[in-house]
Coordinates of C-alpha atoms and ligand atoms in Angstrom, one line a residue:
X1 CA 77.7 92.9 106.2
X2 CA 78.9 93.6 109.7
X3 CA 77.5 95.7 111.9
X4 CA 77.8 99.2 112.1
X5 CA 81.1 100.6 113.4
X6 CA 81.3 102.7 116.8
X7 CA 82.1 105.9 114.9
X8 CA 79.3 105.7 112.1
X9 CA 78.0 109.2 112.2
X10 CA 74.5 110.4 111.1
X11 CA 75.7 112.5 107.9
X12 CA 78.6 113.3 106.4
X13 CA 80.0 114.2 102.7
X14 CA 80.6 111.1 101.1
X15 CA 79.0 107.7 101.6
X16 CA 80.2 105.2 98.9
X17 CA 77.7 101.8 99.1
X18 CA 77.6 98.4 99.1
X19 CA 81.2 97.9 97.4
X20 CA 83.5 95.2 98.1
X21 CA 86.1 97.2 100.0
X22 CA 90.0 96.4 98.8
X23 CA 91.8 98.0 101.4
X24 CA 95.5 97.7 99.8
X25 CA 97.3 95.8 102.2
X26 CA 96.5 92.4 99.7
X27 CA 94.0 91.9 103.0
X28 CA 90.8 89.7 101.0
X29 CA 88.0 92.2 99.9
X30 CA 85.2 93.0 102.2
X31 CA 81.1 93.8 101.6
X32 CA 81.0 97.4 103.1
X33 CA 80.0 100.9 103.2
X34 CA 82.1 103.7 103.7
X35 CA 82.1 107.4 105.0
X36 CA 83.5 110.3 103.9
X37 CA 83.9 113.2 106.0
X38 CA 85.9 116.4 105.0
X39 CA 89.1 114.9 103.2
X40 CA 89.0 111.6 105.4
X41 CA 87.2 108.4 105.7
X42 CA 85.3 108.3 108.8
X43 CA 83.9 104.9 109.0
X44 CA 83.7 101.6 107.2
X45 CA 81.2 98.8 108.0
X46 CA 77.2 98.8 107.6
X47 CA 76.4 102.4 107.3
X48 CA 72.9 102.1 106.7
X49 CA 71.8 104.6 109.6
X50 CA 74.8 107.1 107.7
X51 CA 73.5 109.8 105.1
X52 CA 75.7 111.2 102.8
X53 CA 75.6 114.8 101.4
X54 CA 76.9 112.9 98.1
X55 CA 76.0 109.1 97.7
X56 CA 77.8 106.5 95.4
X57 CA 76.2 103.7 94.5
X58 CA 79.1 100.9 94.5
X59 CA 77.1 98.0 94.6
X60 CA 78.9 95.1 92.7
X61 CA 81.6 97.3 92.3
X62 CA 85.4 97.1 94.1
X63 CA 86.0 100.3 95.8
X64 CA 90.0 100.7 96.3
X65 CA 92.7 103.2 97.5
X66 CA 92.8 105.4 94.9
X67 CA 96.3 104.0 92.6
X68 CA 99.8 105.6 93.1
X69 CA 101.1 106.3 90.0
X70 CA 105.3 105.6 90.9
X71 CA 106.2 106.9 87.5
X72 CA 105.8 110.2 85.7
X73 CA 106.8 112.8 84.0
X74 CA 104.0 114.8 84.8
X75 CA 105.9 117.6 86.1
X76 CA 104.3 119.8 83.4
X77 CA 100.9 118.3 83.0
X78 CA 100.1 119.4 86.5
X79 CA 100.3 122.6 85.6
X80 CA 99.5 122.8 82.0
X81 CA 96.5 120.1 82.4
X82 CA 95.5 120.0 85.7
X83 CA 92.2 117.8 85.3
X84 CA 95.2 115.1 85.0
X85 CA 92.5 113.2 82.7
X86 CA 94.9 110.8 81.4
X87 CA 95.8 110.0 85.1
X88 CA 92.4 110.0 87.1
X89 CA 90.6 108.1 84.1
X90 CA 92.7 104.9 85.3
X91 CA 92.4 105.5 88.9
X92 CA 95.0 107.5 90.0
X93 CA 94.9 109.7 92.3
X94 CA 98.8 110.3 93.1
X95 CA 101.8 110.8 91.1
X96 CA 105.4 110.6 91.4
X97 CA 106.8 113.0 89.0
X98 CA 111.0 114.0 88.6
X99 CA 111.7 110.9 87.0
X100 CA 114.4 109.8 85.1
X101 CA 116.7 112.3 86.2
X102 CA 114.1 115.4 84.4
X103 CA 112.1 117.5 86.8
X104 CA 111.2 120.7 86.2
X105 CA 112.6 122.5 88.7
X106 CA 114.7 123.9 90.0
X107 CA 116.5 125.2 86.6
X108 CA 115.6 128.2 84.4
X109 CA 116.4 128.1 80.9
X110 CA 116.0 131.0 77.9
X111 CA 117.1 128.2 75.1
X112 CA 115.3 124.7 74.6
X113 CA 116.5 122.0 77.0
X114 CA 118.9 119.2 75.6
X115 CA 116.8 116.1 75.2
X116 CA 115.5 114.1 76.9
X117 CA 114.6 117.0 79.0
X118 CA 112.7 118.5 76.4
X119 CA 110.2 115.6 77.3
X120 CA 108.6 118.1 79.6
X121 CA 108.7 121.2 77.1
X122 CA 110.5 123.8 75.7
X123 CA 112.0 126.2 77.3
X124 CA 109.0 128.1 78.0
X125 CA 107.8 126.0 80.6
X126 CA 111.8 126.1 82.3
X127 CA 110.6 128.7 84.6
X128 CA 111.1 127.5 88.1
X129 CA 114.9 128.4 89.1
X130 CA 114.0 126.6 92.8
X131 CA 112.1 123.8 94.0
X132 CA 110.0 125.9 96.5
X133 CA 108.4 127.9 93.4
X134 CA 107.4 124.9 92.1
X135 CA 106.2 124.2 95.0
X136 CA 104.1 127.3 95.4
X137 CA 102.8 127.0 91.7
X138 CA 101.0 123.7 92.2
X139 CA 99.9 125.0 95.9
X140 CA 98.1 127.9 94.3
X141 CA 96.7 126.5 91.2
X142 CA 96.3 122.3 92.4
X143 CA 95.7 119.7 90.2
X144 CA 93.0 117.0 90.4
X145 CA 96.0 114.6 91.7
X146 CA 98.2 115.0 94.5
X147 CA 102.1 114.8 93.4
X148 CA 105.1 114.0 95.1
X149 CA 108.4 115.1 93.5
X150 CA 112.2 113.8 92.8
X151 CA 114.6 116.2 91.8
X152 CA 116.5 115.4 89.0
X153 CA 120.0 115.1 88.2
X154 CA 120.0 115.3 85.0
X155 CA 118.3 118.5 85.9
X156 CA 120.9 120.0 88.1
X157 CA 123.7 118.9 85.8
X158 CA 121.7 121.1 82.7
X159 CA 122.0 123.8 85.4
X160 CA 125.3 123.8 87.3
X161 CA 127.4 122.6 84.2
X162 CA 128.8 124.3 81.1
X163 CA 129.2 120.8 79.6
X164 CA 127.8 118.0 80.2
X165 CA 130.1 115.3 78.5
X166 CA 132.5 115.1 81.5
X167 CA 132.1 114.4 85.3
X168 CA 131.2 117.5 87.7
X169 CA 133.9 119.0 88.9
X170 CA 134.2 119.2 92.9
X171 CA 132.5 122.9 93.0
X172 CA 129.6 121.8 90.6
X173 CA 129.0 118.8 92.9
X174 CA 128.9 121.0 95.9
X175 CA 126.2 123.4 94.0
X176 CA 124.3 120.2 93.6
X177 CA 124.4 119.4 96.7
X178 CA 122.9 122.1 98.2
X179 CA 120.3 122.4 95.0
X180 CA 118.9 119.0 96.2
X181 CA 119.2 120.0 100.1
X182 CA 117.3 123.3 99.7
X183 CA 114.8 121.0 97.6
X184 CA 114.2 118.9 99.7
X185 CA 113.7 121.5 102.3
X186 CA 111.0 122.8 100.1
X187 CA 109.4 119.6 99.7
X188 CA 111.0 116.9 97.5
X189 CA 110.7 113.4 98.4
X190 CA 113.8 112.3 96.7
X191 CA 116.7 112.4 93.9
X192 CA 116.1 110.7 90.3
X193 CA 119.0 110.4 87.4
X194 CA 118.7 108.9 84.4
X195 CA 122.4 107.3 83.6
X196 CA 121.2 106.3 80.3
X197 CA 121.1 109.6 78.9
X198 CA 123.5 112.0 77.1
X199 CA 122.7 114.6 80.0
X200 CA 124.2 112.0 82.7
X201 CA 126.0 109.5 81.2
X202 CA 129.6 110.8 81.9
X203 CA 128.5 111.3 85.6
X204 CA 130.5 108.4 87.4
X205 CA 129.0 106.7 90.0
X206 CA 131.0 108.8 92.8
X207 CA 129.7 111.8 91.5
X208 CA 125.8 109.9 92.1
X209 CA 127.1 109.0 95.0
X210 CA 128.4 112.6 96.7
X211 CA 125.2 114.2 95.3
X212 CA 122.7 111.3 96.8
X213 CA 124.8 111.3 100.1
X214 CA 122.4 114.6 100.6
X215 CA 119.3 112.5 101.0
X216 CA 120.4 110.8 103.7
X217 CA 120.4 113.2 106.7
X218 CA 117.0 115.1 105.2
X219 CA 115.3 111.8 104.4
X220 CA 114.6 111.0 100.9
X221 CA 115.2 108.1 98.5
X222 CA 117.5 107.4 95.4
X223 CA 115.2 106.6 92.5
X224 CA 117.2 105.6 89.1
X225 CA 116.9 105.3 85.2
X226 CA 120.2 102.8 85.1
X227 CA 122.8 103.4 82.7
X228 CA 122.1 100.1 81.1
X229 CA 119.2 98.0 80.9
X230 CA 120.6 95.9 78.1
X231 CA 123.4 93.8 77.6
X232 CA 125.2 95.2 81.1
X233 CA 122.0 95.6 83.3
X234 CA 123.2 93.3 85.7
X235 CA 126.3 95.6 86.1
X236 CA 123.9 98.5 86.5
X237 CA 121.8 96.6 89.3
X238 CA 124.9 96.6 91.2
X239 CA 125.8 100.4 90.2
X240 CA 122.7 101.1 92.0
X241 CA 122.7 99.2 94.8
X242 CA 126.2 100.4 95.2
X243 CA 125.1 104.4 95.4
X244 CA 122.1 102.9 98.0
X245 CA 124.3 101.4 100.0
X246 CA 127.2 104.2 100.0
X247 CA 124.6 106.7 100.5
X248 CA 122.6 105.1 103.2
X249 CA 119.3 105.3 101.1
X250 CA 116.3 103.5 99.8
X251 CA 116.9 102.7 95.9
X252 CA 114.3 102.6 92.9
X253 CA 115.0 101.0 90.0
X254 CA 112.5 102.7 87.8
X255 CA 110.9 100.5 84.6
X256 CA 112.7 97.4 85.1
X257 CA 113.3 95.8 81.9
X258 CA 115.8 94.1 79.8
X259 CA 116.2 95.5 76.3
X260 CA 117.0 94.0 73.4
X261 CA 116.3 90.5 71.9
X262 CA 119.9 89.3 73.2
X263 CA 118.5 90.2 76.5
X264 CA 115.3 88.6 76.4
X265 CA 114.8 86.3 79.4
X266 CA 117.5 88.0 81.8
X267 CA 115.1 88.9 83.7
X268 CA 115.3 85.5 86.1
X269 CA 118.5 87.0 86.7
X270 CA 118.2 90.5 87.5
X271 CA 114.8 89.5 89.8
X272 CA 117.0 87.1 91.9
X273 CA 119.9 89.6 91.7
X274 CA 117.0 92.2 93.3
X275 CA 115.7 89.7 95.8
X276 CA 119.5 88.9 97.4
X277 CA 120.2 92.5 97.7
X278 CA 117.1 92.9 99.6
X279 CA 118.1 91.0 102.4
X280 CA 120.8 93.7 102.8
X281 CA 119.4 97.1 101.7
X282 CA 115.8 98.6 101.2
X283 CA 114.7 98.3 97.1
X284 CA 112.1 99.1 95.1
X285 CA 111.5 98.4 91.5
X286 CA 108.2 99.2 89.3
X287 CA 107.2 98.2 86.1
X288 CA 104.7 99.3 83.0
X289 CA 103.1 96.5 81.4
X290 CA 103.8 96.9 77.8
X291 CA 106.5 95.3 75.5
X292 CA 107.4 98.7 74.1
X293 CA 109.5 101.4 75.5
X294 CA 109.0 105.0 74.9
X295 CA 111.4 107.9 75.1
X296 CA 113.4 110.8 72.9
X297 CA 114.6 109.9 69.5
X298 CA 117.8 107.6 70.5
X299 CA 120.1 106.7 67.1
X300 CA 121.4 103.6 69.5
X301 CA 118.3 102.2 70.1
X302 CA 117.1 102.7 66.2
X303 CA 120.4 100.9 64.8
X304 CA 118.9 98.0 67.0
X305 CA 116.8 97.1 63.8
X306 CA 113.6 96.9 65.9
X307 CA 110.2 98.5 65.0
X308 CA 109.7 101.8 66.1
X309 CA 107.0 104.2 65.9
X310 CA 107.5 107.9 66.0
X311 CA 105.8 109.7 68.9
X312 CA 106.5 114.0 68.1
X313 CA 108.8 115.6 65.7
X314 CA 109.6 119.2 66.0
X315 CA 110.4 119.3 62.7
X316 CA 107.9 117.0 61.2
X317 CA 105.1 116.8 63.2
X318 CA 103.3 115.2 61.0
X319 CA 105.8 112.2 61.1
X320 CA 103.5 111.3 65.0
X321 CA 102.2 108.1 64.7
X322 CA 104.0 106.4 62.1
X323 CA 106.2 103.7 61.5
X324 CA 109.8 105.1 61.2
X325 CA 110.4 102.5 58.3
X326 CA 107.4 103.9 56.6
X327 CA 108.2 107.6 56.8
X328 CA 112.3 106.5 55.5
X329 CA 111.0 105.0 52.9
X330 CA 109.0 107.7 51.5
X331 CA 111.9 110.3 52.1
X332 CA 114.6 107.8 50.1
X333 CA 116.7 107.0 53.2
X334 CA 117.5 105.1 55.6
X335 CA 115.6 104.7 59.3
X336 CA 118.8 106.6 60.9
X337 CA 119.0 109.1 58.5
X338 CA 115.0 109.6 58.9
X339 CA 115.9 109.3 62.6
X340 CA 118.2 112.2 62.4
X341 CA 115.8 114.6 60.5
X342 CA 112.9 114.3 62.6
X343 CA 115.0 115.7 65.7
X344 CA 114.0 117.3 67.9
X345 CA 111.1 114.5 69.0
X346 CA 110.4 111.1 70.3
X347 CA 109.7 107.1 69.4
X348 CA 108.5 104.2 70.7
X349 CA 110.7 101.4 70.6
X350 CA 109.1 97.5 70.6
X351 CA 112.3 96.0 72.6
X352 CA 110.8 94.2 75.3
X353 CA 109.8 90.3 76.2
X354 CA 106.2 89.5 76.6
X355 CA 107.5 86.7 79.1
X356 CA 109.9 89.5 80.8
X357 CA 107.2 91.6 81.5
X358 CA 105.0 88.9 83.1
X359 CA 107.9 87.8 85.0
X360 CA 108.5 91.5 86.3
X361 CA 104.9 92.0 86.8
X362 CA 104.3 89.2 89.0
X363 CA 107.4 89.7 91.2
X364 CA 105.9 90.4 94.7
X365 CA 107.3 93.7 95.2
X366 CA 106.9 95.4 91.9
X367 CA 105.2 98.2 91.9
X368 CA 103.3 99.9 89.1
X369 CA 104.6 103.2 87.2
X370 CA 103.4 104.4 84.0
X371 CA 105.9 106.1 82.6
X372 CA 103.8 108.0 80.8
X373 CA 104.5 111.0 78.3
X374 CA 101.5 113.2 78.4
X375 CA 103.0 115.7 76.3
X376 CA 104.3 113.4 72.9
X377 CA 101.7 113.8 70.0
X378 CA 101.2 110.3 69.8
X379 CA 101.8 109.3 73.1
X380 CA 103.1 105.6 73.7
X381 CA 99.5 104.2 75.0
X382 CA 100.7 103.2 78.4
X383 CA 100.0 106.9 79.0
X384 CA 96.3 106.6 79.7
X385 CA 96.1 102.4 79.9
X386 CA 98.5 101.5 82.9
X387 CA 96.6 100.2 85.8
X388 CA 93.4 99.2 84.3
X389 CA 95.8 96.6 81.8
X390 CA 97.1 95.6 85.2
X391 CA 94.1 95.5 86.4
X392 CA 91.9 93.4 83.3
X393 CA 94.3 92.2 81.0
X394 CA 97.5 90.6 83.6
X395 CA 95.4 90.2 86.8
X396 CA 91.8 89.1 85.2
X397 CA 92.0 88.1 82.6
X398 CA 95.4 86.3 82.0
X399 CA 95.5 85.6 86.4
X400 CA 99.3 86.2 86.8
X401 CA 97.9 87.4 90.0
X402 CA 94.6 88.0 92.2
X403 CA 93.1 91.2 92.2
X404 CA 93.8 92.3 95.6
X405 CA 97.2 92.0 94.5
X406 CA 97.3 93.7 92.1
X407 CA 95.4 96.5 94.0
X408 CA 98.0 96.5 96.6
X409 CA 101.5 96.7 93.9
X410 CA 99.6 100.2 92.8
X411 CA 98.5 101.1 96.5
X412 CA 99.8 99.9 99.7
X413 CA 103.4 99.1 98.6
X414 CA 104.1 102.7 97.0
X415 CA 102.7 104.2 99.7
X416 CA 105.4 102.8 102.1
X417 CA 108.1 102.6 99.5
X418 CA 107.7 106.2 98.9
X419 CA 106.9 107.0 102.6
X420 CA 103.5 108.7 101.7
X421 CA 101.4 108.4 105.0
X422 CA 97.5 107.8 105.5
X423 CA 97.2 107.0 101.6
X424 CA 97.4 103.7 99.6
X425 CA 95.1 102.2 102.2
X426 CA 91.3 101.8 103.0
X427 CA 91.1 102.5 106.3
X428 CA 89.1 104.9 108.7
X429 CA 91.4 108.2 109.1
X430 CA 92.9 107.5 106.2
X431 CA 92.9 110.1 103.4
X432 CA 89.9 109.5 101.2
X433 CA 91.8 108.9 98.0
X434 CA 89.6 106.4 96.5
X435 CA 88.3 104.4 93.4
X436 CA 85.2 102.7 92.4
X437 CA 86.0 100.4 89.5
X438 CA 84.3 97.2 88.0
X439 CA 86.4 94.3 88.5
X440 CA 84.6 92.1 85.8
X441 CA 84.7 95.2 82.7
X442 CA 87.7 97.1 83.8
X443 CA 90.3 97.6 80.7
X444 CA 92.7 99.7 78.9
X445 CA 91.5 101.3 75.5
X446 CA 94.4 103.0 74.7
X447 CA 96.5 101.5 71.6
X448 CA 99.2 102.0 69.6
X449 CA 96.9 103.0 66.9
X450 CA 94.5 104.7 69.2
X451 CA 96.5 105.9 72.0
X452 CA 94.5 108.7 73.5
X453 CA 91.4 106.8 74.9
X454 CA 89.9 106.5 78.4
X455 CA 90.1 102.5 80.4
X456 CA 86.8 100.9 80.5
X457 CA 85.1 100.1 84.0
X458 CA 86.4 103.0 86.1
X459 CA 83.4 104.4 87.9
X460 CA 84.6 107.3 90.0
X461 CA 88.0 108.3 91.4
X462 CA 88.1 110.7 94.7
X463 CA 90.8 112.3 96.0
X464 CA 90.9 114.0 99.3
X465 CA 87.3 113.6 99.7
X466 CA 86.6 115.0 96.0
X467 CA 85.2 113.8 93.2
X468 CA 87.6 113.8 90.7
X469 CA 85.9 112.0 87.6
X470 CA 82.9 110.3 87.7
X471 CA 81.0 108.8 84.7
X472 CA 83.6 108.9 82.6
X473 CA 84.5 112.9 82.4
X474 CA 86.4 114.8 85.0
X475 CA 84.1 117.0 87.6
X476 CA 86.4 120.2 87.2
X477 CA 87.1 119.4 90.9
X478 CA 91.2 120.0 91.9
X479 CA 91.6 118.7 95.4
X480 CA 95.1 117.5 94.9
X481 CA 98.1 118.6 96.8
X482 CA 102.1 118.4 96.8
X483 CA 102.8 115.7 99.2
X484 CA 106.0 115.8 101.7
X485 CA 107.5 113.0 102.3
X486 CA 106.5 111.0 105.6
X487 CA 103.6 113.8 106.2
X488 CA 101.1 112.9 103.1
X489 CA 99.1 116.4 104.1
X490 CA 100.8 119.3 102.3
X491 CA 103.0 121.7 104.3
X492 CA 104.1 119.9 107.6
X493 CA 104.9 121.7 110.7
X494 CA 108.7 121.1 110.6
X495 CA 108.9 122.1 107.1
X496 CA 111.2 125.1 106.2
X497 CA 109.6 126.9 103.7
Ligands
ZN1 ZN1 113.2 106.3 82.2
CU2 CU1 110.7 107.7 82.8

């Protein structure tokens, strides 16, 4: 080990030992110790003259910036499950939530939300008329993870629009417009849609673009759920990159994927589609490593003919968790029909290429998202197994890439794709977001049959300078904040609030 650093002090909080330090840059891991001193590291190096109020053992362990979860819904959980189990259990210690063009706020509803914002609840968690008490909500009462937010549009539409089958007229764009300006005054980091879904799907891309043109002079990125990921993803690719480039913003295209069997393999297309655009315009892209989608109940995707597995039903809850062929044959019908009576609710649809996935996977500047749905009964398992699969099953164990890769698609690269400062990196000065994992046992448990079980090999997660979960429970501990873009620290001087 080297030899003590300059600033090694005598005590402080935290001192995590002996790990091999991957620092998220895709930098080769390091033998070293590391200090902990309010919600910062202090020093890294030999810190054997360094006492720690709170010592970690990490001694053929990898100790890593704590993951950046890029895609969630988890607008809700933070509130309704704060611990964030099935978040800090992998690793993660922030999320992106607002995804898909569904936030929480700002809209207030008396009546159930059309799907698929009913993802996030009924309407008695449709509270929060503007982004700032949101804002104020997690502030008061944190979660164990720190959250940044994208305001949907999907979200805006529900609330500025008596119908949503139709473009927004001029006076409903201007009202979203200035919804997404006063949010991100409050603290959003961006704007999500969902084009796919019955709640956007007549928006055309002008209207996307007038209501993104808003990011631009605030700062804040475009972040998309394409209208098609099937047989006219391509088209949608350039949809995107189209509202980037009009707007003058970053993109995101969220879960990249091509769906259906016709579609298997287009992904060599879309990736070198991705990687020319890049030369032009800033683009992200992350990824969940699973072959199976998850969403609302969608009668399109059903009459594909693939296998799907229910995930809720308001009606029939008891329907969670079981093949939708299964549950048509025993009602005398068939799957659409069955599909039609357990509405309200959700499925999980098996549309997806093994190959595709590796292929998006390994692309250099994937990042990792979830997209998990912590509120479905029988949650699609990617929900609680996301970055530890990375982690075991496509870095380890199969080798599509080394570890310190894979560290750094769930670390370093969100960080600066999502302009979250001082996180997503080991360094000293650095927030002390951190995980201790076991590079040789780490693994998802969660399954399609089993979906609600805690990854293997994670030894403790800390977030600002917290222990979060440690032997696999959660402390109780809530050190997480709302994170502003470019300032990573909660409320920034400049902001308005
Ligand atoms: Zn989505
Ligand atoms: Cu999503």
């Amino acid at each position: 080990m080297a030899a003590p650093p300059a600033e090694a002090p005598a005590r402080c909080d935290l001192v995590i030992r002996g790990g091999e330090v991957i620092d998220g840059t895709g930098a080769p891991r390091r033998r070293a110790d590391l200090a902990v001193a309010g919600e910062r590291v202090v020093a890294i190096g030999d810190l054997g003259r360094t006492a720690g109020a709170v010592e970690i053992d990490a001694s053929g362990r990898a100790v890593a910036p704590g993951f950046i979860d890029v895609h969630t819904h988890d607008d809700r959980l933070l509130l309704s499950g704060p611990d964030m189990a099935p978040k800090v259990s992998q690793g993660v210690t922030t999320v992106i939530a607002g995804n898909c063009g569904i936030s929480l706020a700002p809209l207030r509803l008396t009546r159930r939300p059309p799907p698929p914002l009913d993802l996030l609840g009924d309407e008695r968690w449709w509270h929060f008329g503007d982004f700032g008490t949101y804002a104020e909500a997690i502030e008061r009462a944190p979660a164990a993870t720190n959250v940044a937010m994208l305001v949907g549009h999907s979200t805006l539409r529900v609330g500025t629009m008596d119908s949503l089958d139709r473009p927004a007229r001029d006076g409903e764009v201007e009202r979203m417009r200035a919804l997404l300006a006063e949010s991100l005054r409050q603290g959003a980091i961006g704007l999500s849609t969902g084009l796919f879904y019955p709640t956007a799907r007549s928006a055309p891309t002008d209207e996307v673009v007038a209501i993104a043109g808003t990011l631009k002079a605030l700062g804040g990125l475009y972040v998309t759920h394409m209208r098609d990921e099937a047989d006219h993803v391509e088209e949608s690719i350039d949809e995107t990159l189209e509202i980037g480039r009009r707007a003058g913003v970053p993109v995101v295209i969220s879960h990249h994927k091509t769906v259906g069997r016709r579609n298997f393999g287009r992904t060599r297309e879309t990736l070198a589609k991705i990687e020319r655009a890049r030369a032009r315009q800033a683009v992200g892209l992350d990824v969940y490593p699973y072959i199976a989608s998850s969403s609302v109940i969608s009668i399109e995707r059903i009459r594909m003919g693939i296998p799907v597995l229910v995930s809720w039903s308001v009606p029939h809850p008891e329907a969670a968790g079981r093949d939708l062929d299964d549950v048509a044959a025993e009602w005398g019908c068939d799957r659409v029909e069955a599909a039609e009576r357990l509405k309200p609710g959700g499925a999980i649809y098996f549309q997806l290429d093994e190959e595709d996935v590796r292929r998006v996977l390994s692309y250099p500047h994937a990042m990792i998202g979830s997209d998990g749905l912590p509120h479905d009964a029988r949650p699609h398992p990617r929900l609680w197994g996301t970055f530890p699969r990375v982690l075991g099953h496509y870095a380890r164990d199969l080798g599509l890439f080394g570890l310190e890769e894979a560290v750094r698609r769930m670390t370093g690269l969100p960080a600066a794709c999502f302009g979250i400062a001082d996180r997503g990196v080991v360094r000293a000065g650095a927030f002390a977001d951190l995980v201790v994992f076991d590079p040789l046992t780490v693994i998802d448990r969660a399954t399609f049959d089993e979906p609600v079980r805690p990854a293997a090999g994670i030894d403790a997660v800390v977030v600002n300078g917290r222990v979060v979960w440690r032997a696999g429970a959660s402390t109780g501990d809530r050190p997480g904040r709302l994170l502003r873009r470019g300032s990573g620290a909660g409320p920034s001087p400049s902001s308005a609030r």
